[in-house]
XYZ file of C-alpha atoms in Angstrom:
784
model
C 20.218 31.847 -31.393
C 20.828 28.134 -31.623
C 17.883 25.930 -32.512
C 16.833 23.295 -30.026
C 18.107 20.577 -32.399
C 21.573 22.095 -32.224
C 21.327 22.259 -28.436
C 20.254 18.622 -28.418
C 23.278 17.534 -30.417
C 25.621 19.662 -28.347
C 24.407 18.441 -24.953
C 24.098 14.789 -25.862
C 27.410 14.743 -27.685
C 29.125 16.135 -24.581
C 27.416 13.462 -22.501
C 28.369 10.713 -24.915
C 32.009 11.723 -25.023
C 32.115 12.188 -21.243
C 30.483 8.970 -20.151
C 30.099 6.686 -23.123
C 26.484 6.226 -22.159
C 24.855 7.944 -25.127
C 25.712 8.165 -28.786
C 24.007 10.517 -31.185
C 24.003 10.748 -34.956
C 23.569 13.949 -36.943
C 23.257 14.129 -40.720
C 26.953 15.079 -40.865
C 28.124 12.423 -38.396
C 28.116 8.701 -39.261
C 27.087 6.201 -36.652
C 29.896 5.056 -34.398
C 29.988 1.425 -33.352
C 29.382 0.835 -29.668
C 31.465 -1.418 -27.479
C 29.471 -4.268 -26.028
C 29.262 -4.478 -22.266
C 27.506 -7.656 -21.275
C 27.148 -7.273 -17.526
C 23.425 -6.512 -17.191
C 23.860 -4.796 -13.844
C 25.948 -2.013 -15.335
C 23.691 -1.241 -18.284
C 22.672 2.381 -17.839
C 25.005 2.913 -14.873
C 28.541 2.120 -16.007
C 30.797 5.141 -16.233
C 33.839 3.803 -18.078
C 34.509 5.990 -21.114
C 35.104 2.906 -23.229
C 31.814 1.253 -22.394
C 28.285 1.927 -23.594
C 25.380 2.477 -21.260
C 22.263 0.853 -22.676
C 20.605 3.937 -24.160
C 21.683 4.192 -27.778
C 20.794 7.011 -30.135
C 22.917 5.587 -32.935
C 19.945 5.022 -35.214
C 17.891 8.017 -34.115
C 17.765 11.365 -35.844
C 17.057 14.273 -33.553
C 14.559 15.633 -36.072
C 12.421 12.477 -35.924
C 11.082 12.917 -32.411
C 7.606 11.580 -33.233
C 9.054 8.381 -34.723
C 11.189 7.530 -31.696
C 9.221 8.719 -28.677
C 10.286 5.804 -26.487
C 13.970 6.627 -26.906
C 13.528 10.367 -26.516
C 11.411 9.944 -23.378
C 14.358 8.053 -21.863
C 16.601 10.923 -22.844
C 14.237 13.410 -21.204
C 14.114 11.359 -18.001
C 17.910 11.222 -17.753
C 18.335 14.904 -18.568
C 15.565 16.006 -16.218
C 17.160 14.105 -13.335
C 20.597 15.426 -14.335
C 21.652 11.788 -14.219
C 24.044 12.235 -17.132
C 26.846 12.890 -17.508
C 28.079 11.349 -14.230
C 29.325 13.474 -11.354
C 32.843 14.739 -11.879
C 32.456 14.990 -15.666
C 32.007 18.402 -17.308
C 28.344 19.043 -17.870
C 26.097 21.752 -19.350
C 24.886 24.605 -17.181
C 21.341 24.668 -15.826
C 20.037 26.997 -18.520
C 21.219 24.628 -21.220
C 19.730 21.652 -19.412
C 16.398 23.432 -19.032
C 16.381 24.598 -22.640
C 16.943 21.172 -24.115
C 14.501 19.448 -21.758
C 11.805 22.025 -22.486
C 12.334 21.724 -26.233
C 12.262 17.943 -26.201
C 9.178 17.818 -23.995
C 7.377 20.348 -26.191
C 8.038 18.299 -29.314
C 7.010 15.068 -27.603
C 3.825 16.656 -26.288
C 2.922 18.006 -29.719
C 3.454 14.592 -31.258
C 1.206 13.035 -28.601
C -1.519 15.632 -29.167
C -1.448 15.022 -32.921
C -1.779 11.282 -32.488
C -3.194 10.385 -29.029
C -2.217 6.993 -27.632
C -4.077 6.323 -24.378
C -2.650 2.834 -24.046
C -4.660 -0.295 -23.520
C -5.675 -2.006 -20.319
C -6.705 -5.646 -20.397
C -10.280 -6.269 -21.492
C -10.837 -8.500 -18.447
C -9.237 -7.439 -15.169
C -10.021 -9.564 -12.132
C -10.780 -7.921 -8.818
C -7.788 -8.462 -6.574
C -8.187 -9.515 -2.963
C -8.436 -5.994 -1.566
C -10.912 -4.863 -4.213
C -13.021 -7.988 -3.702
C -13.233 -7.415 0.044
C -14.152 -3.751 -0.376
C -16.732 -4.577 -3.057
C -18.427 -7.074 -0.727
C -18.372 -4.492 2.055
C -20.053 -1.843 -0.073
C -22.450 -4.190 -1.859
C -23.669 -6.181 1.145
C -22.666 -4.100 4.202
C -20.519 -7.071 5.190
C -16.867 -6.833 6.178
C -15.256 -10.211 5.543
C -11.595 -11.072 5.893
C -11.064 -12.771 2.544
C -7.391 -13.583 3.145
C -8.390 -17.145 4.043
C -10.727 -17.378 1.043
C -8.619 -15.932 -1.774
C -4.865 -16.116 -2.413
C -2.644 -13.056 -2.413
C -2.013 -11.205 -5.666
C 1.357 -10.797 -7.339
C 2.654 -7.273 -7.817
C 3.871 -5.667 -11.012
C 5.103 -2.107 -11.451
C 4.806 -1.853 -7.660
C 1.091 -2.647 -7.326
C -1.058 -5.771 -7.088
C -3.874 -4.519 -9.339
C -1.783 -4.849 -12.503
C -1.253 -8.570 -13.155
C -4.870 -9.618 -12.652
C -5.954 -10.629 -16.146
C -6.160 -14.385 -15.707
C -8.465 -16.718 -13.795
C -7.150 -20.249 -13.458
C -9.504 -23.167 -12.673
C -8.030 -23.368 -9.176
C -8.576 -19.669 -8.554
C -12.108 -19.928 -9.955
C -12.842 -22.598 -7.349
C -11.677 -20.193 -4.652
C -14.025 -17.476 -5.938
C -16.905 -19.977 -6.013
C -16.171 -21.022 -2.442
C -15.926 -17.391 -1.330
C -19.262 -16.561 -2.962
C -20.907 -19.478 -1.164
C -19.624 -18.466 2.263
C -20.352 -14.772 1.782
C -23.890 -15.278 0.483
C -24.762 -17.547 3.414
C -23.337 -15.061 5.905
C -25.100 -12.102 4.295
C -28.496 -13.805 4.224
C -28.042 -15.455 7.616
C -28.880 -18.931 6.387
C -29.178 -21.701 8.978
C -26.178 -23.974 9.511
C -26.187 -27.726 10.083
C -23.786 -27.538 13.039
C -22.028 -24.767 14.971
C -18.872 -23.418 13.355
C -15.949 -21.588 14.832
C -13.127 -19.133 14.268
C -9.924 -18.559 16.227
C -8.054 -15.262 16.202
C -4.399 -15.567 17.279
C -2.408 -12.550 18.451
C 1.152 -11.883 17.188
C 3.755 -13.751 19.241
C 5.909 -10.621 19.661
C 3.068 -8.400 20.891
C 3.850 -6.758 24.242
C 0.737 -6.588 26.424
C 1.916 -4.617 29.450
C 0.042 -1.398 28.666
C -3.305 -0.091 27.422
C -4.392 -0.640 23.814
C -6.583 1.631 21.724
C -10.244 0.535 21.318
C -10.134 -1.183 24.735
C -11.568 0.246 27.975
C -9.471 2.570 30.097
C -8.041 0.854 33.141
C -7.147 -2.251 31.142
C -4.001 -3.560 29.502
C -3.195 -5.972 26.703
C -5.787 -8.144 25.008
C -7.455 -7.517 21.672
C -10.599 -6.337 19.905
C -12.183 -8.583 17.275
C -14.664 -7.210 14.746
C -16.744 -10.309 14.219
C -19.897 -10.990 12.208
C -22.237 -13.399 13.957
C -24.300 -15.275 11.335
C -27.541 -15.733 13.309
C -29.309 -14.805 16.507
C -28.260 -17.399 19.044
C -25.751 -18.377 21.709
C -22.002 -18.324 21.103
C -19.120 -19.799 23.073
C -16.153 -17.464 23.634
C -12.890 -19.164 24.646
C -9.660 -17.438 25.734
C -6.138 -18.876 25.761
C -3.114 -17.328 27.464
C 0.383 -17.021 26.014
C 2.831 -19.709 27.102
C 6.574 -20.150 26.962
C 8.404 -23.142 25.471
C 7.894 -25.042 28.728
C 4.111 -24.619 28.353
C 3.966 -22.370 31.404
C 1.778 -19.254 31.250
C 4.189 -16.364 30.918
C 4.267 -13.665 33.600
C 1.849 -15.473 35.917
C 3.220 -14.719 39.383
C -0.020 -13.631 41.042
C -3.757 -13.378 40.417
C -5.051 -11.383 37.444
C -8.517 -10.474 36.237
C -9.453 -11.090 32.598
C -12.623 -9.519 31.229
C -14.653 -10.209 28.107
C -16.801 -7.445 26.604
C -19.288 -7.322 23.745
C -19.820 -3.922 22.130
C -18.200 -2.338 25.181
C -20.441 -4.119 27.726
C -18.741 -6.471 30.166
C -20.169 -9.979 29.939
C -17.716 -11.938 32.081
C -14.726 -11.500 34.381
C -12.325 -14.365 35.042
C -9.585 -14.654 37.628
C -6.412 -16.513 36.737
C -3.947 -17.657 39.389
C -0.696 -19.576 39.440
C -1.219 -23.314 39.958
C -0.632 -24.881 43.334
C 2.895 -25.980 44.133
C 3.809 -29.134 42.244
C 1.134 -28.695 39.538
C 1.691 -27.623 35.944
C -0.055 -24.813 34.037
C -2.251 -27.013 31.849
C -5.477 -25.978 33.608
C -4.708 -22.314 34.272
C -6.830 -21.098 31.351
C -9.047 -24.137 30.906
C -12.066 -22.345 32.388
C -11.718 -19.098 30.450
C -14.857 -19.563 28.391
C -18.374 -18.210 28.466
C -21.545 -18.780 26.448
C -23.453 -15.606 25.647
C -26.556 -14.761 23.583
C -25.725 -12.506 20.617
C -27.841 -10.872 17.943
C -26.826 -11.588 14.358
C -24.591 -9.069 12.615
C -21.322 -7.250 13.200
C -20.157 -6.784 16.795
C -17.003 -5.829 18.684
C -15.813 -8.694 20.854
C -12.934 -7.841 23.188
C -10.821 -9.469 25.859
C -8.363 -7.645 28.115
C -6.741 -7.645 31.546
C -7.790 -5.358 34.373
C -4.730 -3.201 34.903
C -2.810 -3.551 38.132
C -0.259 -1.095 39.500
C 2.643 -0.829 37.078
C 5.007 -3.734 37.434
C 8.684 -3.295 36.559
C 11.505 -5.767 36.384
C 14.393 -5.036 38.723
C 17.253 -4.068 36.431
C 20.340 -1.909 36.624
C 19.716 -0.452 33.166
C 16.606 1.235 31.824
C 14.070 -1.529 31.210
C 13.049 -2.504 27.710
C 9.646 -1.539 26.370
C 9.312 -4.960 24.715
C 8.181 -7.928 26.809
C 7.453 -11.136 24.956
C 10.547 -13.362 25.062
C 11.221 -15.417 28.153
C 15.008 -15.197 27.764
C 15.810 -11.621 26.730
C 12.708 -9.640 27.671
C 10.231 -11.814 29.600
C 6.614 -10.882 30.114
C 5.982 -9.186 33.435
C 2.297 -10.143 33.435
C 0.149 -12.708 31.577
C -0.819 -12.069 27.959
C -3.650 -13.207 25.710
C -2.717 -15.768 23.062
C -6.030 -16.282 21.246
C -9.762 -15.718 21.315
C -12.159 -18.250 19.766
C -15.825 -17.973 18.855
C -17.998 -21.057 18.316
C -21.684 -21.111 17.399
C -24.480 -20.526 16.957
C -26.124 -22.747 19.543
C -29.907 -22.666 19.829
C -30.108 -20.511 16.711
C -33.192 -18.324 16.446
C -32.993 -17.038 12.890
C -31.112 -14.495 10.764
C -32.219 -11.480 12.740
C -32.196 -7.903 11.444
C -28.689 -7.281 10.169
C -27.229 -4.476 8.066
C -26.612 -7.003 5.303
C -30.219 -8.154 5.151
C -31.384 -4.544 5.191
C -29.092 -3.814 2.221
C -30.191 -6.919 0.291
C -33.928 -7.100 0.981
C -35.139 -3.858 -0.583
C -38.645 -5.344 -0.410
C -40.471 -8.050 1.541
C -43.308 -10.039 -0.075
C -46.584 -9.730 1.798
C -47.833 -13.047 0.415
C -46.637 -15.907 -1.741
C -47.921 -14.380 -4.957
C -45.677 -11.350 -4.416
C -42.438 -13.307 -3.996
C -41.291 -13.499 -7.616
C -41.892 -9.812 -8.252
C -40.040 -8.863 -5.098
C -37.219 -11.273 -6.022
C -36.773 -9.612 -9.409
C -36.526 -6.224 -7.730
C -33.929 -7.517 -5.254
C -31.916 -9.241 -7.975
C -32.017 -6.212 -10.277
C -30.847 -3.889 -7.503
C -28.023 -6.199 -6.452
C -26.913 -6.891 -10.030
C -26.865 -3.189 -10.922
C -24.611 -2.388 -7.977
C -22.429 -5.493 -8.274
C -21.988 -5.362 -12.055
C -21.512 -1.571 -12.085
C -23.959 -0.871 -14.888
C -27.625 -0.697 -15.832
C -28.901 -4.277 -16.202
C -31.575 -5.470 -18.592
C -34.372 -7.948 -17.984
C -32.537 -10.608 -19.984
C -29.318 -10.195 -17.967
C -31.009 -11.085 -14.665
C -32.562 -14.274 -16.022
C -29.631 -16.439 -14.900
C -29.663 -15.368 -11.219
C -33.469 -15.447 -11.281
C -33.359 -19.060 -12.474
C -31.073 -19.880 -9.532
C -33.625 -18.194 -7.270
C -36.493 -20.254 -8.668
C -34.660 -23.556 -8.289
C -33.582 -22.927 -4.700
C -36.929 -21.491 -3.669
C -38.696 -24.785 -4.412
C -36.929 -26.576 -1.570
C -35.723 -23.831 0.768
C -38.163 -20.973 0.463
C -37.801 -17.312 -0.415
C -34.606 -16.559 1.556
C -32.861 -19.634 0.159
C -33.791 -18.504 -3.347
C -32.359 -15.037 -2.781
C -29.183 -16.589 -1.376
C -28.663 -18.636 -4.538
C -29.411 -15.617 -6.745
C -26.846 -13.604 -4.785
C -24.317 -16.399 -5.230
C -24.936 -16.340 -8.992
C -24.371 -12.581 -9.046
C -21.079 -12.923 -7.133
C -19.685 -15.594 -9.464
C -20.680 -13.729 -12.606
C -17.791 -12.427 -14.767
C -19.482 -9.028 -14.528
C -18.646 -8.978 -10.795
C -15.331 -10.833 -10.649
C -13.914 -8.904 -13.586
C -13.741 -5.265 -14.551
C -14.665 -5.484 -18.229
C -13.802 -2.878 -20.857
C -14.769 -4.059 -24.336
C -13.929 -2.278 -27.580
C -16.968 -0.841 -29.396
C -17.805 -2.849 -32.496
C -17.585 0.188 -34.791
C -14.076 1.295 -33.762
C -11.203 0.343 -36.117
C -8.230 -1.542 -34.731
C -5.536 0.582 -33.089
C -7.837 3.580 -32.637
C -8.131 5.704 -29.494
C -11.703 5.889 -28.210
C -13.449 7.256 -25.124
C -14.741 4.954 -22.430
C -18.465 5.086 -21.804
C -19.631 6.707 -18.585
C -20.213 3.488 -16.639
C -16.710 2.270 -17.496
C -15.368 5.653 -16.400
C -17.322 5.367 -13.140
C -15.723 1.996 -12.426
C -12.251 3.343 -13.141
C -12.925 6.236 -10.811
C -14.317 4.171 -7.932
C -11.595 1.536 -8.077
C -8.983 4.293 -8.214
C -10.219 6.262 -5.195
C -12.034 3.559 -3.203
C -10.648 0.239 -4.470
C -14.303 -0.704 -4.673
C -17.489 -0.504 -6.727
C -19.303 2.771 -7.512
C -21.973 3.835 -5.058
C -25.502 4.673 -6.182
C -24.820 8.382 -6.672
C -21.821 7.809 -8.937
C -23.575 5.063 -10.853
C -26.688 7.205 -11.316
C -24.811 10.067 -12.992
C -22.916 7.538 -15.125
C -26.112 5.848 -16.303
C -27.538 9.276 -17.178
C -24.460 9.897 -19.337
C -23.390 13.121 -17.618
C -20.411 11.924 -15.571
C -17.902 13.108 -18.167
C -19.075 16.706 -17.895
C -16.184 18.609 -16.234
C -18.196 20.130 -13.378
C -19.970 16.848 -12.627
C -16.755 14.858 -12.743
C -14.887 17.245 -10.458
C -17.783 17.255 -7.992
C -17.758 13.458 -7.861
C -13.980 13.274 -7.425
C -14.008 15.722 -4.526
C -16.982 13.968 -2.929
C -15.231 10.631 -3.182
C -11.959 11.957 -1.757
C -13.886 13.285 1.243
C -15.670 9.956 1.749
C -14.236 7.566 4.382
C -13.887 4.920 1.669
C -11.005 6.931 0.197
C -8.978 5.486 3.065
C -8.039 2.868 0.486
C -5.697 5.514 -0.939
C -3.845 5.121 2.346
C -4.040 1.413 3.135
C -3.860 0.229 -0.474
C -2.065 2.787 -2.659
C 0.327 4.320 -0.117
C 1.102 1.029 1.606
C 2.269 -0.438 -1.686
C 4.063 2.655 -2.973
C 5.979 3.143 0.291
C 6.536 -0.602 0.958
C 4.546 -0.528 4.213
C 3.273 -4.017 3.474
C 6.832 -5.238 4.002
C 6.642 -4.252 7.669
C 4.766 -7.433 8.542
C 7.784 -9.491 7.489
C 10.374 -7.143 9.022
C 12.017 -8.909 11.953
C 15.076 -7.032 13.221
C 17.586 -9.224 15.015
C 16.393 -9.701 18.607
C 19.929 -9.636 20.008
C 20.860 -6.363 18.324
C 17.445 -4.726 18.651
C 15.870 -6.289 21.750
C 13.331 -3.494 22.132
C 11.593 -4.188 18.818
C 8.188 -5.878 18.995
C 4.872 -5.911 17.151
C 3.715 -2.855 19.081
C 6.530 -0.831 17.543
C 5.956 -2.401 14.129
C 2.293 -1.388 14.172
C 3.167 2.066 15.511
C 5.518 2.545 12.561
C 2.733 1.600 10.181
C 0.134 3.776 11.887
C 2.416 6.822 11.904
C 2.967 6.689 8.153
C -0.681 5.924 7.419
C -1.884 8.886 9.492
C 0.788 11.124 7.988
C -0.142 10.255 4.400
C -3.841 10.568 5.240
C -3.266 14.060 6.621
C -1.724 15.115 3.313
C -4.735 13.715 1.463
C -7.524 14.889 3.814
C -6.088 18.386 4.238
C -5.330 18.580 0.509
C -1.780 19.652 1.245
C 1.084 20.143 -1.157
C 2.450 16.661 -1.911
C 5.958 18.020 -1.271
C 4.939 18.020 2.396
C 5.444 14.263 2.256
C 9.145 15.137 2.284
C 9.310 18.437 4.165
C 6.480 18.442 6.742
C 7.453 19.522 10.251
C 4.999 17.204 11.996
C 4.188 13.545 12.478
C 1.909 11.287 14.559
C 3.089 9.310 17.584
C 1.867 7.504 20.668
C 3.865 6.993 23.848
C 5.675 3.923 22.597
C 6.773 5.508 19.324
C 7.666 8.792 21.028
C 10.036 6.980 23.394
C 11.607 5.208 20.426
C 12.182 8.554 18.701
C 13.249 10.351 21.881
C 10.259 12.736 21.852
C 9.409 13.731 25.460
C 6.090 14.266 27.246
C 3.940 11.921 25.147
C 1.849 9.484 27.185
C -0.757 6.868 26.412
C -1.654 4.619 23.499
C -3.507 7.323 21.543
C -1.768 8.689 18.479
C -1.583 12.442 18.342
C -0.042 15.037 16.040
C 3.251 16.548 17.182
C 4.954 19.515 15.532
C 8.731 19.881 15.475
C 10.576 23.102 16.070
C 12.657 24.870 13.403
C 15.892 23.508 14.880
C 14.703 19.902 15.069
C 15.830 18.536 11.714
C 16.052 14.882 12.758
C 12.351 14.158 12.309
C 9.629 15.220 9.905
C 8.640 13.818 6.533
C 8.663 10.278 5.201
C 12.439 9.866 5.139
C 12.778 9.985 8.930
C 9.898 7.640 9.745
C 10.636 4.277 11.298
C 8.504 2.404 8.766
C 10.575 3.542 5.779
C 13.892 3.169 7.591
C 13.060 -0.352 8.788
C 11.824 -1.808 5.490
C 14.954 -0.441 3.803
C 17.301 -2.166 6.261
C 18.484 -5.684 6.931
C 17.735 -7.567 10.133
C 21.165 -6.783 11.600
C 22.186 -3.497 10.002
C 21.261 -0.554 7.853
C 21.548 -0.772 4.075
C 22.647 2.369 2.212
C 22.053 0.395 -0.990
C 18.396 -0.416 -0.261
C 17.717 3.060 1.101
C 19.364 4.686 -1.899
C 17.470 2.442 -4.300
C 14.206 3.213 -2.508
C 14.738 6.955 -2.984
C 15.819 6.577 -6.613
C 12.724 4.456 -7.325
C 10.025 6.095 -5.209
C 11.164 9.706 -4.880
C 13.221 10.513 -7.981
C 11.591 8.052 -10.379
C 14.928 6.803 -11.766
C 15.232 3.209 -10.527
C 18.567 1.455 -11.098
C 18.660 -1.824 -13.038
C 18.527 -5.116 -11.133
C 21.765 -6.460 -9.648
C 23.825 -9.125 -11.413
C 23.786 -12.716 -10.167
C 26.263 -13.951 -7.565
C 26.921 -10.588 -5.916
C 29.578 -11.153 -3.209
C 28.518 -10.470 0.388
C 29.794 -7.509 2.371
C 32.938 -7.913 4.435
C 32.568 -8.611 8.128
C 32.490 -5.614 10.455
C 36.043 -6.289 11.602
C 39.136 -6.848 9.485
C 42.701 -7.279 10.748
C 41.695 -5.941 14.127
C 39.983 -2.858 12.702
C 36.246 -2.340 13.172
C 34.756 -1.318 9.837
C 31.986 1.229 9.486
C 29.223 0.744 6.933
C 30.932 3.242 4.628
C 34.199 1.253 4.838
C 32.421 -1.988 4.024
C 30.554 -0.473 1.078
C 33.788 1.015 -0.285
C 35.236 -2.481 -0.488
C 32.045 -3.715 -2.125
C 32.224 -0.993 -4.792
C 35.723 -2.133 -5.694
C 34.032 -4.870 -7.739
C 33.759 -3.391 -11.274
C 30.461 -5.191 -11.862
C 28.935 -3.335 -8.908
C 30.627 0.047 -9.011
C 28.485 1.843 -11.596
C 25.089 1.597 -9.948
C 26.428 1.694 -6.397
C 27.908 5.103 -7.154
C 24.339 6.247 -7.709
C 22.651 4.488 -4.793
C 25.187 4.479 -1.982
C 25.727 8.243 -1.537
C 21.983 8.743 -1.093
C 21.767 5.961 1.462
C 24.819 7.186 3.393
C 23.031 10.450 4.152
C 20.531 8.462 6.258
C 23.166 6.641 8.352
C 22.185 8.677 11.401
C 19.233 6.279 11.603
C 19.838 2.672 12.587
C 18.013 -0.366 11.208
C 14.877 0.394 13.272
C 14.871 4.166 12.745
C 16.523 5.295 15.984
C 18.759 8.347 15.847
C 22.455 7.692 16.355
C 25.696 9.632 16.029
C 28.206 6.767 16.123
C 28.620 3.288 14.673
C 30.940 0.687 16.187
C 32.575 3.435 18.219
C 33.250 5.698 15.230
C 31.330 8.879 14.335
C 28.736 8.335 11.623
C 29.726 9.889 8.312
C 26.552 11.168 6.626
C 28.103 12.850 3.595
C 25.889 12.078 0.614
C 25.074 13.034 -2.928
C 22.552 12.711 -5.767
C 23.163 11.504 -9.319
C 23.000 15.137 -10.479
C 26.325 15.762 -8.738
C 24.966 17.707 -5.761
C 26.515 16.903 -2.390
C 25.184 17.388 1.121
C 25.229 16.059 4.668
C 22.552 14.121 6.476
C 18.780 14.124 6.226
C 18.467 17.911 6.205
C 20.831 18.174 3.245
C 19.098 15.330 1.413
C 15.669 16.937 1.776
C 17.016 20.292 0.642
C 18.565 18.696 -2.439
C 15.367 16.814 -3.301
C 13.196 19.886 -2.812
C 15.453 22.069 -4.943
C 13.886 20.404 -7.995
C 10.326 19.652 -6.837
C 9.044 18.567 -10.250
C 11.007 15.299 -9.957
C 9.155 14.129 -6.853
C 5.801 15.418 -8.094
C 6.326 13.594 -11.411
C 7.199 10.383 -9.592
C 4.141 10.701 -7.358
C 1.993 11.288 -10.445
C 3.431 8.225 -12.184
C 2.766 6.070 -9.131
C -0.801 7.336 -8.863
C -1.361 6.823 -12.589
C 0.010 3.276 -12.508
C -2.336 2.485 -9.629
C -5.289 4.221 -11.314
C -4.842 2.533 -14.704
C -3.827 -0.902 -13.455
C -0.889 -1.000 -15.870
C 2.615 0.358 -16.083
C 3.168 3.932 -17.245
C 4.740 3.836 -20.710
C 6.564 6.379 -22.847
C 3.320 7.410 -24.580
C 1.837 8.286 -21.167
C 4.569 10.794 -20.330
C 2.878 13.776 -22.055
C -0.145 13.157 -19.815
C 2.099 12.955 -16.743
C 3.718 16.263 -17.659
C 0.319 17.885 -18.175
C -0.796 16.749 -14.723
C 2.357 18.111 -13.100
C 2.176 21.430 -14.966
C -1.451 21.930 -13.989
C -0.733 20.931 -10.378
C 2.027 23.558 -10.223
C -0.681 26.201 -10.602
C -2.515 24.693 -7.611
C 0.466 24.474 -5.254
C 0.917 20.783 -6.063
C -2.120 19.919 -3.928
C -3.026 16.257 -3.622
C -6.436 16.790 -5.226
C -4.873 18.580 -8.206
C -2.849 15.448 -9.002
C -5.895 13.219 -8.659
C -8.084 15.509 -10.786
C -5.347 15.781 -13.384
C -5.103 12.008 -13.689
C -8.886 11.569 -13.836
C -9.094 14.118 -16.654
C -6.128 12.702 -18.550
C -6.227 10.889 -21.877
C -4.933 7.558 -20.469
C -7.654 7.551 -17.800
C -10.620 8.537 -19.973
C -9.654 6.774 -23.188
C -8.452 3.399 -24.421
C -6.822 2.061 -27.570
C -8.718 -0.613 -29.500
C -6.994 -3.891 -30.198
């Protein structure tokens, strides 16, 4: 029987001769010079036999696996995906592929076990904006929108918790300002003059029907989760949406507008069209009310009392979208903004959840204040800094307390101590320092409190809670049974929703939905309601996989989704009514929906404003499903041809065929385009279609492994035929997010171990998470 080294040489030599993308040297074969190919776009994709592909084995001996792991991991990735040789070129059979991949992986894994390399995260990693907000929420029971306080974070490797090692002077000022505002709000400190906030609704929000969280029998409006700083009176002001002529849109009769606080109606207004000859400047001038409110978090809402359904007279079926005065005008008035100003006649900080969380004691007399302050500061610092704190470490915030107490009293002192805690590097940064007794370049285990922080920021994007921190301080968190118990507890906790709205939103590009604006002339029925329904569908779908601990392959193959009436109409699903999202199950013959690849969110963010994009959709699947992203495009790529040429209307496939005629583009487009073409039954906003520009849609597609198929059903079948590819990609994405750094070649043995273990547990979501948490990269770190 041939040795695996002989199989390696045989397979890779065939691939090299077939595609020119690999060259291999054996002891009997001298290195062959490679032909330079300078176009960066075609590196790794070009198929010309006379060109090289960017992965060279010319200086690598197949017996020196441990010395060239980076190169051989690239080989494994290409072989595992059957990406080489290209389709149409003779290739090894599946048994040969599997044999060589297994042999290479075994050797790489043995080399990794003999010399572990857990990689190295930055010593100082700043909390990004999402983590900061969640940390404040869990530390102070205070939900603050920090988007106006802190700038957005740049993404790297697909996530915004990677490039967070620096803190510029400007950014430091923003953190100082945020700490000041948050500490005042948490304590409920008095203000010199009333302040205010204005919440503006999206301009393309249709408000003709009922919204979730608002009372039945109402339409439109909004709910604001607002934290009132003190007991007192607050002015609530409403403004109505206007057109470019400054007229209130849809105002043809009288309408009732109600304001509620925590579900209790506090005021009802009536708005009417102005008298003949008068403008609309005073229509909403009186929509304000002053109301007493207790300090703390409340739900403030404004909506319209629903009238009998009003429809525009139209020959065709009316649009669902109503927000543009020219193409789809509002039928009834809509809310533009809601403002809160106050407090007036303030009566103190009240009894808020934040004060209850902060003030773990109350001094009975002046002599007790300092002792109580130390207890408060120690408790806050322990939670905020994610570790056991010593007496010396709390001296700085205690000094701030003493200085402020002299002029402002006990509460003012605690506020300044809290501010000092929030601007401490121990809070702003996640710190992992090398032990002093560890030699340079050595793998070492994190201590339990560092492991607790990694775990909480992975699953919650926030700080550890008391239970997790307690077991870490005791030094027992690393024990397998304890660690598994904590992981499962944390996954079941509502705070694990961050896996949905932080991890999944970045992995699946859901954050791009906010900037998706399909052309209003071509897609007149698209509005913010549909945009948010797209997002909610995918969020609920991913959450169901996580909460029910389903097989992660169900992300591709599930026969159910979540819709409300608006989304159901968009998809053509009958008998769904109301704004509430509910789970719907598809029949065995309904192959058009089910799984991520048929959801409007994915299909919209992978399209252009005026058309679909097989390129973007194909690249999305290569990157996020198969884990084999193509290289970036070259500069000055020519645009696609117009849809008509010499009197002939071109389909998307015709236009892309002309685009691929450019040699600089052909290589990678041959990988991306066939995948994207299989999704051409879905237009740029995810609607099902069977024709394009009067011609039937051609949904013939293929994968880089040479397999061919038709449409979504064929694509899913092809992807699921080799499930380890998607599971490996999902694991890599989770690991990147968990570690806060890119997954490197030396991490691949850990990825394979996670996938192999998950196979024994039906690829359940929790098995991937537990595998990552128990992995060498997660529990260890390499010294500098």
